[in-house]
PDB file of C-alpha atoms in Angstrom:
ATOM      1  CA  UNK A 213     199.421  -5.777 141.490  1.00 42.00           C
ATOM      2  CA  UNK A 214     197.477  -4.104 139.059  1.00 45.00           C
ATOM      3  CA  UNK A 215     197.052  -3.867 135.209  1.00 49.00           C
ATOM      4  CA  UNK A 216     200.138  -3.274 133.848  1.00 60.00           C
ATOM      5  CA  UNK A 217     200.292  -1.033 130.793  1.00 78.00           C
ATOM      6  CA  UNK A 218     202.494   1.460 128.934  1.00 89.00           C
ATOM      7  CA  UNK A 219     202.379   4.702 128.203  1.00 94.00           C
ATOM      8  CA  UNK A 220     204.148   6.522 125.412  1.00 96.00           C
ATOM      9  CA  UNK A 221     204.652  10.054 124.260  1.00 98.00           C
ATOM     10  CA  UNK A 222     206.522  12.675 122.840  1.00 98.00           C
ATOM     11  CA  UNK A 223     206.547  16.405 124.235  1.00 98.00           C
ATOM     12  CA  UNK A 224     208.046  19.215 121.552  1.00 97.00           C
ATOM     13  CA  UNK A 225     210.231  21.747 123.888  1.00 96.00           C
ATOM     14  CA  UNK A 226     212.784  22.753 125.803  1.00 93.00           C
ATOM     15  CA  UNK A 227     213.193  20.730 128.650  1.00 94.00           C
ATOM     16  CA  UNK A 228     213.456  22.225 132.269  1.00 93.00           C
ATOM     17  CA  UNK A 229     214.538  21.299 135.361  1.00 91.00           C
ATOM     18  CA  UNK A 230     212.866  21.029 138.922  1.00 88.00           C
ATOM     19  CA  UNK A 231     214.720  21.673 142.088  1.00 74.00           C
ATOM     20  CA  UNK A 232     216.549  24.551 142.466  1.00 61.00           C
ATOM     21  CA  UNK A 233     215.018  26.686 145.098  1.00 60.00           C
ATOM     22  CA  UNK A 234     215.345  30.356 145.591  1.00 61.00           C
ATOM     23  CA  UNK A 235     214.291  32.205 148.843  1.00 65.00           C
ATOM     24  CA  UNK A 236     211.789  35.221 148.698  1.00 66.00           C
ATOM     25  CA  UNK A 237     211.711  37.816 151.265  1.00 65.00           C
ATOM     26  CA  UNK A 238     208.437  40.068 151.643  1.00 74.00           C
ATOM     27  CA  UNK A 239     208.821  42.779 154.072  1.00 76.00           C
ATOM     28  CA  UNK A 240     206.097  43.715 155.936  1.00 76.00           C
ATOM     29  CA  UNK A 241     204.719  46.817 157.695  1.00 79.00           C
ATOM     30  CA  UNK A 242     206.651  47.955 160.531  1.00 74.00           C
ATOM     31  CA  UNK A 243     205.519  46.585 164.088  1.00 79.00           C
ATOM     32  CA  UNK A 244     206.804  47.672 167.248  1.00 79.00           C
ATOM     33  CA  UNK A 245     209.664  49.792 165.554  1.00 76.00           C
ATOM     34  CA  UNK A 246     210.927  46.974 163.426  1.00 79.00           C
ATOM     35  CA  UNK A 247     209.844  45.710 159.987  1.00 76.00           C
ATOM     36  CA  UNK A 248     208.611  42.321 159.312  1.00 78.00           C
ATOM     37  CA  UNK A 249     209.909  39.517 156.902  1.00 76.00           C
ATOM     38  CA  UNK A 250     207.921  36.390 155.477  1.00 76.00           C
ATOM     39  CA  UNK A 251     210.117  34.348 154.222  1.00 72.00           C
ATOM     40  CA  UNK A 252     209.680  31.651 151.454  1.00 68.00           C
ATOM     41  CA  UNK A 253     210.595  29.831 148.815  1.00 58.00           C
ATOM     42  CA  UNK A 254     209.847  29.329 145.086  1.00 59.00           C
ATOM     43  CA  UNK A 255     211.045  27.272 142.180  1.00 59.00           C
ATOM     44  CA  UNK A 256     213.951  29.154 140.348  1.00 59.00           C
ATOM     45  CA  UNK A 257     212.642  27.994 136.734  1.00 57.00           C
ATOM     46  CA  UNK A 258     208.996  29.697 137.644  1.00 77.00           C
ATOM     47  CA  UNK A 259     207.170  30.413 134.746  1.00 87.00           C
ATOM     48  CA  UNK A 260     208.873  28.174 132.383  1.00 90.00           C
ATOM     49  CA  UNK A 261     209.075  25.081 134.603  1.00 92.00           C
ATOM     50  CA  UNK A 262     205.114  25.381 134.894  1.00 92.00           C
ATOM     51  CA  UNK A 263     204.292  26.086 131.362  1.00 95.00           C
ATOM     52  CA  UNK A 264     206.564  22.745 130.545  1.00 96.00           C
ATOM     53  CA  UNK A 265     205.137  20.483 133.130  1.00 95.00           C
ATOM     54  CA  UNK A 266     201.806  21.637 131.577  1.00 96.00           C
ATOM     55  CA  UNK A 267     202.709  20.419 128.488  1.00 97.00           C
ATOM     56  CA  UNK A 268     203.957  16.600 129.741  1.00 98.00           C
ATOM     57  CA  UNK A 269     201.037  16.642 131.649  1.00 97.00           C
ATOM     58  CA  UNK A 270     198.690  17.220 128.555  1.00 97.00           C
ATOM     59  CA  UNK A 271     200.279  14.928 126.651  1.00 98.00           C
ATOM     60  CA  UNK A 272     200.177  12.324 129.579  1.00 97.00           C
ATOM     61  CA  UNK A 273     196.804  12.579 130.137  1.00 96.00           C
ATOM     62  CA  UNK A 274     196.263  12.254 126.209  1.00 96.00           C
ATOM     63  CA  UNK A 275     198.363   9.456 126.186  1.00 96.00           C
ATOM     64  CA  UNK A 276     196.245   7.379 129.159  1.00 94.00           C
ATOM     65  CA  UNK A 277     193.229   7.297 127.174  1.00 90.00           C
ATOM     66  CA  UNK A 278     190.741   6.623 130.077  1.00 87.00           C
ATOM     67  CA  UNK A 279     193.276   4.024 131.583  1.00 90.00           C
ATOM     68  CA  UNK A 280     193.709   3.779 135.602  1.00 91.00           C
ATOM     69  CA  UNK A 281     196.383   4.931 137.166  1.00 93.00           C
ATOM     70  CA  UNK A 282     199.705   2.997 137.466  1.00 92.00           C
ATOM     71  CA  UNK A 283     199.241   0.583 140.725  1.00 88.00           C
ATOM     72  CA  UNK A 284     202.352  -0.954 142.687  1.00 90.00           C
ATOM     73  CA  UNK A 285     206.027   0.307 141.208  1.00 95.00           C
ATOM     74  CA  UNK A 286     206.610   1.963 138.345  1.00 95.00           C
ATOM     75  CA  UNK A 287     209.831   2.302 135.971  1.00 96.00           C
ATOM     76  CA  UNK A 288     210.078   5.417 133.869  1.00 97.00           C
ATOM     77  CA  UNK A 289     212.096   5.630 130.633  1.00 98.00           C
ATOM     78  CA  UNK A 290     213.276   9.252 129.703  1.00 98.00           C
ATOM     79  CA  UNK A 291     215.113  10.967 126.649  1.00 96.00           C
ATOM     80  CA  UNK A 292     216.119  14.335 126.798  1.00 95.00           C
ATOM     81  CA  UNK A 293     216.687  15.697 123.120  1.00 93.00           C
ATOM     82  CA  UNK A 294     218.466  18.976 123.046  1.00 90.00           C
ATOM     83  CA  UNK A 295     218.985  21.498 120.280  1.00 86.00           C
ATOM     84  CA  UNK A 296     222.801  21.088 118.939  1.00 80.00           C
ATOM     85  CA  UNK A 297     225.059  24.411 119.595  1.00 78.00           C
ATOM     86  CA  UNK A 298     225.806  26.208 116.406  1.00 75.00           C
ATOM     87  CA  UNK A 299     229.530  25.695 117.147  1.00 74.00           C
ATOM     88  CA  UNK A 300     229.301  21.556 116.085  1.00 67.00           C
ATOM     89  CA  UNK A 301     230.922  20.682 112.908  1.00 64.00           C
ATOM     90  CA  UNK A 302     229.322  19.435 109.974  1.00 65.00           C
ATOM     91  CA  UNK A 303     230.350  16.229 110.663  1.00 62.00           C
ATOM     92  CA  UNK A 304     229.447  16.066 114.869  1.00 64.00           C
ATOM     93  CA  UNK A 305     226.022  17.704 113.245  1.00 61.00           C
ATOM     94  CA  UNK A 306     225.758  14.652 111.280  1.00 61.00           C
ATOM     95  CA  UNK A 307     225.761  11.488 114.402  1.00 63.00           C
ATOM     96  CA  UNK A 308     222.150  10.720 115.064  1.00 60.00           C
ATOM     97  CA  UNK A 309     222.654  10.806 118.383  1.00 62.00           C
ATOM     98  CA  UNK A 310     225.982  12.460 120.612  1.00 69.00           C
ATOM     99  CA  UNK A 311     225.181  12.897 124.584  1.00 71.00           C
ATOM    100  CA  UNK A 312     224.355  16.584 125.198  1.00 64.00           C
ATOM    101  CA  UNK A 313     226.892  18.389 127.775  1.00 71.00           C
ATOM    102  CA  UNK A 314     223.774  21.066 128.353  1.00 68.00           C
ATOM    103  CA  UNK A 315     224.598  22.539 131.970  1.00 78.00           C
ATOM    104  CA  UNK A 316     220.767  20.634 133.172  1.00 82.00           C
ATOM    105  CA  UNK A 317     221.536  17.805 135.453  1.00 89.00           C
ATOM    106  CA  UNK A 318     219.383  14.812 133.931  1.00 92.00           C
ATOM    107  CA  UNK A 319     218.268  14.346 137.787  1.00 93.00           C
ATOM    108  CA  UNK A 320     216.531  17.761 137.609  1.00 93.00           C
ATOM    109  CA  UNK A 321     214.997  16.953 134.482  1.00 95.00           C
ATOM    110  CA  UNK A 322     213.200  13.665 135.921  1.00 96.00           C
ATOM    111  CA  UNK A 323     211.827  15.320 138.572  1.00 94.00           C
ATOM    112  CA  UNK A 324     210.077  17.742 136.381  1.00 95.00           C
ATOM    113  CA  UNK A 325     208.420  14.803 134.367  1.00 97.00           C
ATOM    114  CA  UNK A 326     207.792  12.897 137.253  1.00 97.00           C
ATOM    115  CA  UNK A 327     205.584  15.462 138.963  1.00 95.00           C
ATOM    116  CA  UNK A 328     203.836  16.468 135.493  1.00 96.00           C
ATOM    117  CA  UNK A 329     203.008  12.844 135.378  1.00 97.00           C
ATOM    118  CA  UNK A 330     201.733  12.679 139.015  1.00 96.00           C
ATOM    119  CA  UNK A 331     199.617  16.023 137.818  1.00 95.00           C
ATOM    120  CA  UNK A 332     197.947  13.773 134.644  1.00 95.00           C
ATOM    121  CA  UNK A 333     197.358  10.851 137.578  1.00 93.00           C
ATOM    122  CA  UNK A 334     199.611   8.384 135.493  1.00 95.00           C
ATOM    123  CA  UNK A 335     200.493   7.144 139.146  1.00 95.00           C
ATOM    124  CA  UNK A 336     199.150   8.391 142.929  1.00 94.00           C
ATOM    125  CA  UNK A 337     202.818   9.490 143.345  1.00 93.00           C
ATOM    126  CA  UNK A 338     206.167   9.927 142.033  1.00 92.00           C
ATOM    127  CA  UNK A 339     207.407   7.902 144.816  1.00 94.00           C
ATOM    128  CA  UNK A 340     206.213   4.420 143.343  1.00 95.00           C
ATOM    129  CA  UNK A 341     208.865   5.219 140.676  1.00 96.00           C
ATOM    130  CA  UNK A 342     211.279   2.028 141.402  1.00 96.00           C
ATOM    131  CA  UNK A 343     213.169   2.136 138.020  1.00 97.00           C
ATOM    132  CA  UNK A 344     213.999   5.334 135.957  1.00 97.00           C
ATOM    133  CA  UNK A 345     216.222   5.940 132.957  1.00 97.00           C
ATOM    134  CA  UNK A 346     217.206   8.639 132.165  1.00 96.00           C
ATOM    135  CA  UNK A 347     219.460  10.085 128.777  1.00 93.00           C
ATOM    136  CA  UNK A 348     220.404  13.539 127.389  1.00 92.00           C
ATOM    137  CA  UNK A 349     220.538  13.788 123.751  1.00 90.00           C
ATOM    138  CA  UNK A 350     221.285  16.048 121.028  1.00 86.00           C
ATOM    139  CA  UNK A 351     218.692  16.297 118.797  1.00 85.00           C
ATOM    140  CA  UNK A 352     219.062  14.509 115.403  1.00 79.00           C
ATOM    141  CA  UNK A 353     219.200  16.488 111.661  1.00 76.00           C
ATOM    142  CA  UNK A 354     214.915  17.185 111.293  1.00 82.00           C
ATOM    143  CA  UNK A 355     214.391  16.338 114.782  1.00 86.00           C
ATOM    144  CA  UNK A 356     212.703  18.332 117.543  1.00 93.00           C
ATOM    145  CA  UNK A 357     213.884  19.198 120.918  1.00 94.00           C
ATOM    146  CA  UNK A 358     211.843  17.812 123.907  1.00 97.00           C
ATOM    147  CA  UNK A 359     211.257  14.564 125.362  1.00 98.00           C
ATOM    148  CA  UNK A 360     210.202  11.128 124.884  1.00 98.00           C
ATOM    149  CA  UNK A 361     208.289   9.530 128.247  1.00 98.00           C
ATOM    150  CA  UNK A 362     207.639   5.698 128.413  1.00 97.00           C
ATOM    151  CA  UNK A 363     206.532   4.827 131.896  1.00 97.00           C
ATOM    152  CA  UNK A 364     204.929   1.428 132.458  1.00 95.00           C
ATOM    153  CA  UNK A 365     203.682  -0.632 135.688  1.00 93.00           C
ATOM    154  CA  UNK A 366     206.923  -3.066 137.427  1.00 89.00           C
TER     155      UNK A 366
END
């Protein structure tokens, strides 16, 4: 097994989810008397989804400091921190920390670090993930939205 190490960082944001696909037709110049279709397929969250894996990437990278790569399994450690809605009470606004009902499944969220992390060559791939936790929180009174990534060697 190799050397086993931690890595820990915070990412400012909103976070985003990977894996919802959408299907893009491009129609092509008309062959024989009928038109041609490629079809494929592209993340739904597009622009944002790369812009935040960018980020976790980044900070990943930063975060390495020259060290090699994760070797063997992994576990992964994730907290989600959401902005509160303006609809919670003064005193729901005052817990440090309630679970955020956001409509983002926490599985689609993981994937999104994972794969930045793959990009910032914490690990060779996402697959030697063995362990992963994952939580979605509302963010606490002076606290950012974003996440906080701990991933270490098994």
């Amino acid at each position: 097994m190799g050397e086993q190490h931690l890595i820990s960082f915070f990412v400012a944001g909103h976070p985003q989810t990977q894996g919802s696909k959408i299907v893009v037709h491009r129609w092509g110049p008309m062959i024989g008397g009928r038109p041609t279709c490629r079809v494929g397929m592209r993340e739904a969250r597009g622009a944002r989804l790369v812009e935040w894996r960018a980020l976790i990437a980044t900070a990943a990278a930063a975060a390495m400091d020259g060290r090699t790569k994760l070797s063997g399994p992994a576990e992964v450690n994730l907290t989600f921190f959401f902005e509160r809605p303006t609809s919670h009470t003064r005193a729901q606004r005052s817990t440090r920390y309630v679970a955020a009902k956001s409509k983002d499944d926490v599985d689609k969220l993981a994937r999104a670090v994972n794969d930045a992390l793959t990009m910032a060559a914490v690990w060779e791939d996402d697959g030697q993930v063995a362990v992963i936790h994952a939580y979605k929180l509302y963010a606490g009174v002076g606290q950012r939205a974003g996440v906080r990534v701990e991933a270490m060697s098994l």
